[in-house]
mmCIF file with all atom_site columns, C-alpha atoms in Angstrom:
data_model
loop_
_atom_site.group_PDB
_atom_site.id
_atom_site.type_symbol
_atom_site.label_atom_id
_atom_site.label_alt_id
_atom_site.label_comp_id
_atom_site.label_asym_id
_atom_site.label_entity_id
_atom_site.label_seq_id
_atom_site.pdbx_PDB_ins_code
_atom_site.Cartn_x
_atom_site.Cartn_y
_atom_site.Cartn_z
_atom_site.occupancy
_atom_site.B_iso_or_equiv
_atom_site.pdbx_formal_charge
_atom_site.auth_seq_id
_atom_site.auth_comp_id
_atom_site.auth_asym_id
_atom_site.auth_atom_id
_atom_site.pdbx_PDB_model_num
ATOM 1   C CA . MET A 1 1   ? 4.294   -10.842 -6.333  1.00 95.00 ? 10  MET A CA 1
ATOM 2   C CA . ASN A 1 2   ? 1.720   -10.065 -3.676  1.00 97.00 ? 11  ASN A CA 1
ATOM 3   C CA . ILE A 1 3   ? 1.293   -6.319  -3.542  1.00 98.00 ? 12  ILE A CA 1
ATOM 4   C CA . PHE A 1 4   ? -0.491  -4.670  -0.660  1.00 98.00 ? 13  PHE A CA 1
ATOM 5   C CA . ILE A 1 5   ? -2.215  -1.496  -1.796  1.00 98.00 ? 14  ILE A CA 1
ATOM 6   C CA . ALA A 1 6   ? -2.855  0.878   1.109   1.00 98.00 ? 15  ALA A CA 1
ATOM 7   C CA . CYS A 1 7   ? -5.103  3.747   0.088   1.00 98.00 ? 16  CYS A CA 1
ATOM 8   C CA . SER A 1 8   ? -8.248  5.763   0.617   1.00 97.00 ? 17  SER A CA 1
ATOM 9   C CA . SER A 1 9   ? -11.604 4.069   0.954   1.00 96.00 ? 18  SER A CA 1
ATOM 10  C CA . SER A 1 10  ? -13.408 7.401   0.663   1.00 97.00 ? 19  SER A CA 1
ATOM 11  C CA . GLU A 1 11  ? -15.438 8.525   -2.334  1.00 96.00 ? 20  GLU A CA 1
ATOM 12  C CA . GLU A 1 12  ? -15.192 12.148  -1.143  1.00 97.00 ? 21  GLU A CA 1
ATOM 13  C CA . ILE A 1 13  ? -11.507 12.808  -1.923  1.00 97.00 ? 22  ILE A CA 1
ATOM 14  C CA . PRO A 1 14  ? -10.458 15.108  -4.793  1.00 97.00 ? 23  PRO A CA 1
ATOM 15  C CA . LYS A 1 15  ? -10.758 13.497  -8.217  1.00 96.00 ? 24  LYS A CA 1
ATOM 16  C CA . LYS A 1 16  ? -7.051  14.063  -9.003  1.00 97.00 ? 25  LYS A CA 1
ATOM 17  C CA . TYR A 1 17  ? -6.073  11.330  -6.512  1.00 97.00 ? 26  TYR A CA 1
ATOM 18  C CA . PHE A 1 18  ? -8.343  8.810   -8.212  1.00 97.00 ? 27  PHE A CA 1
ATOM 19  C CA . GLU A 1 19  ? -6.924  9.604   -11.660 1.00 96.00 ? 28  GLU A CA 1
ATOM 20  C CA . LYS A 1 20  ? -3.214  9.198   -10.843 1.00 96.00 ? 29  LYS A CA 1
ATOM 21  C CA . SER A 1 21  ? -3.792  6.177   -8.606  1.00 97.00 ? 30  SER A CA 1
ATOM 22  C CA . PHE A 1 22  ? -5.914  4.543   -11.322 1.00 97.00 ? 31  PHE A CA 1
ATOM 23  C CA . GLU A 1 23  ? -3.049  5.004   -13.768 1.00 97.00 ? 32  GLU A CA 1
ATOM 24  C CA . LEU A 1 24  ? -0.535  3.419   -11.380 1.00 98.00 ? 33  LEU A CA 1
ATOM 25  C CA . LEU A 1 25  ? -2.869  0.542   -10.461 1.00 98.00 ? 34  LEU A CA 1
ATOM 26  C CA . ASN A 1 26  ? -3.416  -0.289  -14.134 1.00 98.00 ? 35  ASN A CA 1
ATOM 27  C CA . GLU A 1 27  ? 0.339   -0.551  -14.650 1.00 97.00 ? 36  GLU A CA 1
ATOM 28  C CA . ILE A 1 28  ? 0.802   -2.715  -11.555 1.00 98.00 ? 37  ILE A CA 1
ATOM 29  C CA . PHE A 1 29  ? -1.950  -5.234  -12.278 1.00 98.00 ? 38  PHE A CA 1
ATOM 30  C CA . LYS A 1 30  ? -1.402  -5.665  -15.995 1.00 96.00 ? 39  LYS A CA 1
ATOM 31  C CA . LYS A 1 31  ? 1.838   -7.338  -14.940 1.00 92.00 ? 40  LYS A CA 1
ATOM 32  C CA . GLU A 1 32  ? 2.004   -10.541 -12.904 1.00 91.00 ? 41  GLU A CA 1
ATOM 33  C CA . ASN A 1 33  ? 1.167   -8.973  -9.565  1.00 97.00 ? 42  ASN A CA 1
ATOM 34  C CA . ASP A 1 34  ? -1.566  -10.039 -7.181  1.00 98.00 ? 43  ASP A CA 1
ATOM 35  C CA . LEU A 1 35  ? -3.561  -7.788  -4.864  1.00 98.00 ? 44  LEU A CA 1
ATOM 36  C CA . VAL A 1 36  ? -3.594  -7.793  -1.088  1.00 98.00 ? 45  VAL A CA 1
ATOM 37  C CA . PHE A 1 37  ? -5.973  -5.188  0.328   1.00 98.00 ? 46  PHE A CA 1
ATOM 38  C CA . GLY A 1 38  ? -8.319  -4.182  3.131   1.00 96.00 ? 47  GLY A CA 1
ATOM 39  C CA . ALA A 1 39  ? -11.389 -5.728  1.449   1.00 96.00 ? 48  ALA A CA 1
ATOM 40  C CA . TYR A 1 40  ? -13.502 -2.632  1.013   1.00 95.00 ? 49  TYR A CA 1
ATOM 41  C CA . TYR A 1 41  ? -15.576 -1.624  -1.999  1.00 94.00 ? 50  TYR A CA 1
ATOM 42  C CA . LYS A 1 42  ? -15.212 2.187   -2.105  1.00 96.00 ? 51  LYS A CA 1
ATOM 43  C CA . GLY A 1 43  ? -12.638 4.812   -2.983  1.00 97.00 ? 52  GLY A CA 1
ATOM 44  C CA . ILE A 1 44  ? -9.256  4.067   -4.477  1.00 98.00 ? 53  ILE A CA 1
ATOM 45  C CA . MET A 1 45  ? -9.411  0.724   -2.666  1.00 97.00 ? 54  MET A CA 1
ATOM 46  C CA . ASN A 1 46  ? -12.317 -0.259  -4.908  1.00 97.00 ? 55  ASN A CA 1
ATOM 47  C CA . ASP A 1 47  ? -10.342 0.807   -7.997  1.00 98.00 ? 56  ASP A CA 1
ATOM 48  C CA . ALA A 1 48  ? -7.479  -1.477  -6.934  1.00 98.00 ? 57  ALA A CA 1
ATOM 49  C CA . TYR A 1 49  ? -9.926  -4.353  -6.501  1.00 98.00 ? 58  TYR A CA 1
ATOM 50  C CA . LYS A 1 50  ? -11.671 -3.794  -9.849  1.00 98.00 ? 59  LYS A CA 1
ATOM 51  C CA . ILE A 1 51  ? -8.428  -3.431  -11.803 1.00 98.00 ? 60  ILE A CA 1
ATOM 52  C CA . ALA A 1 52  ? -6.946  -6.579  -10.252 1.00 98.00 ? 61  ALA A CA 1
ATOM 53  C CA . LEU A 1 53  ? -10.201 -8.445  -10.970 1.00 98.00 ? 62  LEU A CA 1
ATOM 54  C CA . GLU A 1 54  ? -10.284 -7.245  -14.609 1.00 98.00 ? 63  GLU A CA 1
ATOM 55  C CA . ASN A 1 55  ? -6.694  -8.418  -15.052 1.00 98.00 ? 64  ASN A CA 1
ATOM 56  C CA . LYS A 1 56  ? -7.530  -11.823 -13.555 1.00 98.00 ? 65  LYS A CA 1
ATOM 57  C CA . ARG A 1 57  ? -5.082  -11.399 -10.693 1.00 98.00 ? 66  ARG A CA 1
ATOM 58  C CA . LYS A 1 58  ? -5.384  -13.269 -7.394  1.00 98.00 ? 67  LYS A CA 1
ATOM 59  C CA . ILE A 1 59  ? -7.018  -11.148 -4.727  1.00 98.00 ? 68  ILE A CA 1
ATOM 60  C CA . THR A 1 60  ? -6.534  -11.493 -0.984  1.00 98.00 ? 69  THR A CA 1
ATOM 61  C CA . GLY A 1 61  ? -8.925  -9.472  1.161   1.00 98.00 ? 70  GLY A CA 1
ATOM 62  C CA . ILE A 1 62  ? -8.115  -8.950  4.812   1.00 98.00 ? 71  ILE A CA 1
ATOM 63  C CA . VAL A 1 63  ? -10.942 -7.585  6.923   1.00 97.00 ? 72  VAL A CA 1
ATOM 64  C CA . PRO A 1 64  ? -11.575 -7.104  10.643  1.00 97.00 ? 73  PRO A CA 1
ATOM 65  C CA . GLU A 1 65  ? -14.589 -8.896  12.147  1.00 97.00 ? 74  GLU A CA 1
ATOM 66  C CA . LYS A 1 66  ? -16.330 -5.545  12.673  1.00 96.00 ? 75  LYS A CA 1
ATOM 67  C CA . TYR A 1 67  ? -16.371 -4.903  8.904   1.00 95.00 ? 76  TYR A CA 1
ATOM 68  C CA . ILE A 1 68  ? -16.997 -8.447  7.639   1.00 95.00 ? 77  ILE A CA 1
ATOM 69  C CA . ASP A 1 69  ? -20.155 -7.350  5.790   1.00 95.00 ? 78  ASP A CA 1
ATOM 70  C CA . ASP A 1 70  ? -18.069 -4.936  3.675   1.00 90.00 ? 79  ASP A CA 1
ATOM 71  C CA . ALA A 1 71  ? -16.342 -7.900  2.048   1.00 94.00 ? 80  ALA A CA 1
ATOM 72  C CA . LYS A 1 72  ? -19.344 -10.166 1.475   1.00 94.00 ? 81  LYS A CA 1
ATOM 73  C CA . ASN A 1 73  ? -19.887 -9.210  -2.191  1.00 94.00 ? 82  ASN A CA 1
ATOM 74  C CA . LEU A 1 74  ? -16.218 -9.169  -3.191  1.00 97.00 ? 83  LEU A CA 1
ATOM 75  C CA . LYS A 1 75  ? -14.800 -11.985 -5.324  1.00 97.00 ? 84  LYS A CA 1
ATOM 76  C CA . LEU A 1 76  ? -11.749 -12.978 -3.317  1.00 98.00 ? 85  LEU A CA 1
ATOM 77  C CA . ASN A 1 77  ? -9.342  -15.842 -3.862  1.00 98.00 ? 86  ASN A CA 1
ATOM 78  C CA . LYS A 1 78  ? -8.543  -15.678 -0.176  1.00 98.00 ? 87  LYS A CA 1
ATOM 79  C CA . LYS A 1 79  ? -10.304 -13.922 2.702   1.00 97.00 ? 88  LYS A CA 1
ATOM 80  C CA . ILE A 1 80  ? -8.675  -13.449 6.073   1.00 98.00 ? 89  ILE A CA 1
ATOM 81  C CA . VAL A 1 81  ? -10.794 -12.193 8.958   1.00 98.00 ? 90  VAL A CA 1
ATOM 82  C CA . THR A 1 82  ? -8.966  -10.537 11.842  1.00 98.00 ? 91  THR A CA 1
ATOM 83  C CA . LYS A 1 83  ? -9.937  -9.484  15.334  1.00 98.00 ? 92  LYS A CA 1
ATOM 84  C CA . ASP A 1 84  ? -9.372  -5.754  14.794  1.00 96.00 ? 93  ASP A CA 1
ATOM 85  C CA . ILE A 1 85  ? -7.738  -3.030  12.673  1.00 94.00 ? 94  ILE A CA 1
ATOM 86  C CA . VAL A 1 86  ? -4.252  -3.511  14.121  1.00 95.00 ? 95  VAL A CA 1
ATOM 87  C CA . SER A 1 87  ? -4.268  -7.251  13.482  1.00 96.00 ? 96  SER A CA 1
ATOM 88  C CA . ARG A 1 88  ? -5.591  -6.543  9.967   1.00 96.00 ? 97  ARG A CA 1
ATOM 89  C CA . GLY A 1 89  ? -2.577  -4.310  9.383   1.00 96.00 ? 98  GLY A CA 1
ATOM 90  C CA . GLN A 1 90  ? -0.253  -7.041  10.600  1.00 96.00 ? 99  GLN A CA 1
ATOM 91  C CA . GLU A 1 91  ? -1.872  -9.598  8.250   1.00 97.00 ? 100 GLU A CA 1
ATOM 92  C CA . LEU A 1 92  ? -1.732  -7.179  5.305   1.00 98.00 ? 101 LEU A CA 1
ATOM 93  C CA . LEU A 1 93  ? 2.009   -6.760  5.833   1.00 97.00 ? 102 LEU A CA 1
ATOM 94  C CA . LYS A 1 94  ? 2.633   -10.464 6.501   1.00 96.00 ? 103 LYS A CA 1
ATOM 95  C CA . ASN A 1 95  ? 0.925   -11.460 3.251   1.00 97.00 ? 104 ASN A CA 1
ATOM 96  C CA . SER A 1 96  ? 2.765   -8.975  1.003   1.00 97.00 ? 105 SER A CA 1
ATOM 97  C CA . ASP A 1 97  ? 6.054   -8.865  -0.881  1.00 97.00 ? 106 ASP A CA 1
ATOM 98  C CA . ILE A 1 98  ? 5.642   -5.172  -1.660  1.00 97.00 ? 107 ILE A CA 1
ATOM 99  C CA . CYS A 1 99  ? 3.582   -2.535  0.156   1.00 98.00 ? 108 CYS A CA 1
ATOM 100 C CA . ILE A 1 100 ? 2.482   0.500   -1.842  1.00 98.00 ? 109 ILE A CA 1
ATOM 101 C CA . PHE A 1 101 ? 1.047   3.483   -0.031  1.00 98.00 ? 110 PHE A CA 1
ATOM 102 C CA . LEU A 1 102 ? -1.254  5.710   -2.067  1.00 98.00 ? 111 LEU A CA 1
ATOM 103 C CA . PRO A 1 103 ? -3.027  8.763   -0.646  1.00 98.00 ? 112 PRO A CA 1
ATOM 104 C CA . GLY A 1 104 ? -5.320  7.742   2.171   1.00 97.00 ? 113 GLY A CA 1
ATOM 105 C CA . GLY A 1 105 ? -6.649  8.568   5.590   1.00 97.00 ? 114 GLY A CA 1
ATOM 106 C CA . LEU A 1 106 ? -5.760  7.585   9.116   1.00 96.00 ? 115 LEU A CA 1
ATOM 107 C CA . GLY A 1 107 ? -5.851  3.864   8.320   1.00 95.00 ? 116 GLY A CA 1
ATOM 108 C CA . THR A 1 108 ? -3.305  4.327   5.538   1.00 97.00 ? 117 THR A CA 1
ATOM 109 C CA . ILE A 1 109 ? -1.046  6.366   7.827   1.00 97.00 ? 118 ILE A CA 1
ATOM 110 C CA . LEU A 1 110 ? -1.368  3.718   10.558  1.00 97.00 ? 119 LEU A CA 1
ATOM 111 C CA . GLU A 1 111 ? -0.440  0.970   8.084   1.00 97.00 ? 120 GLU A CA 1
ATOM 112 C CA . LEU A 1 112 ? 2.494   2.994   6.723   1.00 98.00 ? 121 LEU A CA 1
ATOM 113 C CA . SER A 1 113 ? 3.837   3.653   10.213  1.00 97.00 ? 122 SER A CA 1
ATOM 114 C CA . MET A 1 114 ? 3.397   -0.014  11.088  1.00 97.00 ? 123 MET A CA 1
ATOM 115 C CA . ALA A 1 115 ? 5.191   -1.103  7.906   1.00 97.00 ? 124 ALA A CA 1
ATOM 116 C CA . LEU A 1 116 ? 8.136   1.239   8.507   1.00 96.00 ? 125 LEU A CA 1
ATOM 117 C CA . ASP A 1 117 ? 8.521   0.140   12.119  1.00 95.00 ? 126 ASP A CA 1
ATOM 118 C CA . LYS A 1 118 ? 8.208   -3.571  11.320  1.00 96.00 ? 127 LYS A CA 1
ATOM 119 C CA . LYS A 1 119 ? 10.737  -3.189  8.495   1.00 96.00 ? 128 LYS A CA 1
ATOM 120 C CA . ARG A 1 120 ? 13.115  -1.247  10.768  1.00 94.00 ? 129 ARG A CA 1
ATOM 121 C CA . ASN A 1 121 ? 12.867  -4.007  13.372  1.00 93.00 ? 130 ASN A CA 1
ATOM 122 C CA . GLY A 1 122 ? 13.402  -6.789  10.827  1.00 94.00 ? 131 GLY A CA 1
ATOM 123 C CA . GLU A 1 123 ? 9.900   -8.218  11.302  1.00 96.00 ? 132 GLU A CA 1
ATOM 124 C CA . ILE A 1 124 ? 9.034   -7.943  7.600   1.00 96.00 ? 133 ILE A CA 1
ATOM 125 C CA . ASP A 1 125 ? 11.137  -8.044  4.469   1.00 94.00 ? 134 ASP A CA 1
ATOM 126 C CA . SER A 1 126 ? 8.549   -6.393  2.200   1.00 95.00 ? 135 SER A CA 1
ATOM 127 C CA . LYS A 1 127 ? 9.584   -3.487  0.010   1.00 97.00 ? 136 LYS A CA 1
ATOM 128 C CA . ILE A 1 128 ? 7.839   -0.254  0.993   1.00 98.00 ? 137 ILE A CA 1
ATOM 129 C CA . ILE A 1 129 ? 6.843   2.249   -1.681  1.00 98.00 ? 138 ILE A CA 1
ATOM 130 C CA . ILE A 1 130 ? 5.258   5.627   -1.019  1.00 98.00 ? 139 ILE A CA 1
ATOM 131 C CA . PHE A 1 131 ? 3.467   7.106   -4.042  1.00 98.00 ? 140 PHE A CA 1
ATOM 132 C CA . ASN A 1 132 ? 3.788   10.786  -3.201  1.00 98.00 ? 141 ASN A CA 1
ATOM 133 C CA . GLU A 1 133 ? 1.509   12.114  -5.917  1.00 95.00 ? 142 GLU A CA 1
ATOM 134 C CA . PHE A 1 134 ? 0.585   15.773  -5.519  1.00 97.00 ? 143 PHE A CA 1
ATOM 135 C CA . ASN A 1 135 ? 3.018   15.831  -2.545  1.00 97.00 ? 144 ASN A CA 1
ATOM 136 C CA . PHE A 1 136 ? 0.365   14.107  -0.438  1.00 98.00 ? 145 PHE A CA 1
ATOM 137 C CA . PHE A 1 137 ? 2.875   12.555  1.994   1.00 98.00 ? 146 PHE A CA 1
ATOM 138 C CA . ASP A 1 138 ? 5.189   15.597  2.304   1.00 98.00 ? 147 ASP A CA 1
ATOM 139 C CA . GLY A 1 139 ? 4.125   16.388  5.871   1.00 97.00 ? 148 GLY A CA 1
ATOM 140 C CA . TYR A 1 140 ? 4.536   12.769  6.940   1.00 98.00 ? 149 TYR A CA 1
ATOM 141 C CA . LEU A 1 141 ? 7.928   12.525  5.236   1.00 97.00 ? 150 LEU A CA 1
ATOM 142 C CA . GLU A 1 142 ? 9.041   15.787  6.881   1.00 96.00 ? 151 GLU A CA 1
ATOM 143 C CA . ASN A 1 143 ? 8.246   14.231  10.283  1.00 96.00 ? 152 ASN A CA 1
ATOM 144 C CA . ILE A 1 144 ? 10.216  11.110  9.349   1.00 94.00 ? 153 ILE A CA 1
ATOM 145 C CA . LYS A 1 145 ? 13.160  13.331  8.321   1.00 93.00 ? 154 LYS A CA 1
ATOM 146 C CA . LYS A 1 146 ? 13.000  15.072  11.709  1.00 94.00 ? 155 LYS A CA 1
ATOM 147 C CA . ILE A 1 147 ? 13.059  11.687  13.445  1.00 93.00 ? 156 ILE A CA 1
ATOM 148 C CA . PHE A 1 148 ? 16.293  10.876  11.574  1.00 91.00 ? 157 PHE A CA 1
ATOM 149 C CA . ASP A 1 149 ? 17.813  14.360  11.924  1.00 92.00 ? 158 ASP A CA 1
ATOM 150 C CA . GLU A 1 150 ? 17.210  14.492  15.669  1.00 95.00 ? 159 GLU A CA 1
ATOM 151 C CA . LYS A 1 151 ? 18.515  10.932  16.167  1.00 93.00 ? 160 LYS A CA 1
ATOM 152 C CA . PHE A 1 152 ? 15.297  9.321   17.353  1.00 94.00 ? 161 PHE A CA 1
ATOM 153 C CA . THR A 1 153 ? 16.062  6.599   14.791  1.00 91.00 ? 162 THR A CA 1
ATOM 154 C CA . ASN A 1 154 ? 19.357  5.641   13.199  1.00 85.00 ? 163 ASN A CA 1
ATOM 155 C CA . GLU A 1 155 ? 19.878  7.193   9.752   1.00 81.00 ? 164 GLU A CA 1
ATOM 156 C CA . LYS A 1 156 ? 20.697  3.796   8.230   1.00 82.00 ? 165 LYS A CA 1
ATOM 157 C CA . PHE A 1 157 ? 16.942  3.182   8.193   1.00 86.00 ? 166 PHE A CA 1
ATOM 158 C CA . LYS A 1 158 ? 16.438  5.940   5.598   1.00 85.00 ? 167 LYS A CA 1
ATOM 159 C CA . GLU A 1 159 ? 16.988  3.188   3.043   1.00 89.00 ? 168 GLU A CA 1
ATOM 160 C CA . ILE A 1 160 ? 14.028  1.033   4.114   1.00 94.00 ? 169 ILE A CA 1
ATOM 161 C CA . PHE A 1 161 ? 11.501  2.776   1.861   1.00 97.00 ? 170 PHE A CA 1
ATOM 162 C CA . PHE A 1 162 ? 11.247  4.211   -1.635  1.00 97.00 ? 171 PHE A CA 1
ATOM 163 C CA . VAL A 1 163 ? 9.387   7.438   -2.411  1.00 98.00 ? 172 VAL A CA 1
ATOM 164 C CA . SER A 1 164 ? 8.341   8.638   -5.860  1.00 98.00 ? 173 SER A CA 1
ATOM 165 C CA . LYS A 1 165 ? 5.609   10.575  -7.592  1.00 97.00 ? 174 LYS A CA 1
ATOM 166 C CA . GLU A 1 166 ? 6.544   9.033   -10.946 1.00 97.00 ? 175 GLU A CA 1
ATOM 167 C CA . ILE A 1 167 ? 4.577   5.976   -12.035 1.00 97.00 ? 176 ILE A CA 1
ATOM 168 C CA . SER A 1 168 ? 7.410   4.805   -14.300 1.00 97.00 ? 177 SER A CA 1
ATOM 169 C CA . GLU A 1 169 ? 9.890   4.867   -11.374 1.00 98.00 ? 178 GLU A CA 1
ATOM 170 C CA . ILE A 1 170 ? 7.568   2.838   -9.188  1.00 98.00 ? 179 ILE A CA 1
ATOM 171 C CA . ILE A 1 171 ? 6.964   0.225   -11.890 1.00 97.00 ? 180 ILE A CA 1
ATOM 172 C CA . GLU A 1 172 ? 10.711  0.010   -12.518 1.00 97.00 ? 181 GLU A CA 1
ATOM 173 C CA . TYR A 1 173 ? 11.338  -0.434  -8.776  1.00 97.00 ? 182 TYR A CA 1
ATOM 174 C CA . ILE A 1 174 ? 8.755   -3.231  -8.592  1.00 96.00 ? 183 ILE A CA 1
ATOM 175 C CA . GLU A 1 175 ? 10.212  -4.998  -11.639 1.00 94.00 ? 184 GLU A CA 1
ATOM 176 C CA . GLU A 1 176 ? 13.791  -4.699  -10.283 1.00 93.00 ? 185 GLU A CA 1
ATOM 177 C CA . ASN A 1 177 ? 12.691  -6.269  -7.041  1.00 89.00 ? 186 ASN A CA 1
ATOM 178 C CA . LYS A 1 178 ? 10.900  -9.091  -8.860  1.00 81.00 ? 187 LYS A CA 1
ATOM 179 C CA . THR A 1 179 ? 14.189  -9.910  -10.556 1.00 68.00 ? 188 THR A CA 1
ATOM 180 C CA . LYS A 1 180 ? 16.038  -9.894  -7.218  1.00 67.00 ? 189 LYS A CA 1
ATOM 181 C CA . GLU A 1 181 ? 13.443  -12.293 -5.750  1.00 61.00 ? 190 GLU A CA 1
ATOM 182 C CA . LYS A 1 182 ? 14.015  -14.891 -8.482  1.00 51.00 ? 191 LYS A CA 1
#
């Protein structure tokens, strides 16, 4: 399966986010899963890249023209260059069977919002997983709940994403969805 990992590209974040994400990424890429990512060499994004590389997984890097130099030293099986950040997000989603959102900054939130809206509109069929370690996404999820509660979006769309802070639950969800694909 092609798994898009959306996450921080910052080295400045608290160490606890690196540790739990590293644990999850190891579990994901020791199985037959390939990486789709934003082609950057820092932060949790770099951990995803290194772990996939160590496990000899296929790696697709998707990078906007503005940041093409960031990807020049990465060993990629496939590189896609896009016009801008929004088109990068669209390519990341288009090239993925599963999208996993780890703690990250504005880019991660943009990609998560894009994934939820595209899924809601039937534009993608990818599974969406939010790794809510240390309750990182609680504020975002509270806003989503308000959107449902106040009828800005139909409640049937509550089922379009999976949230967990448990690595074992996420791995189980991925494996269940692999079985359904076959």
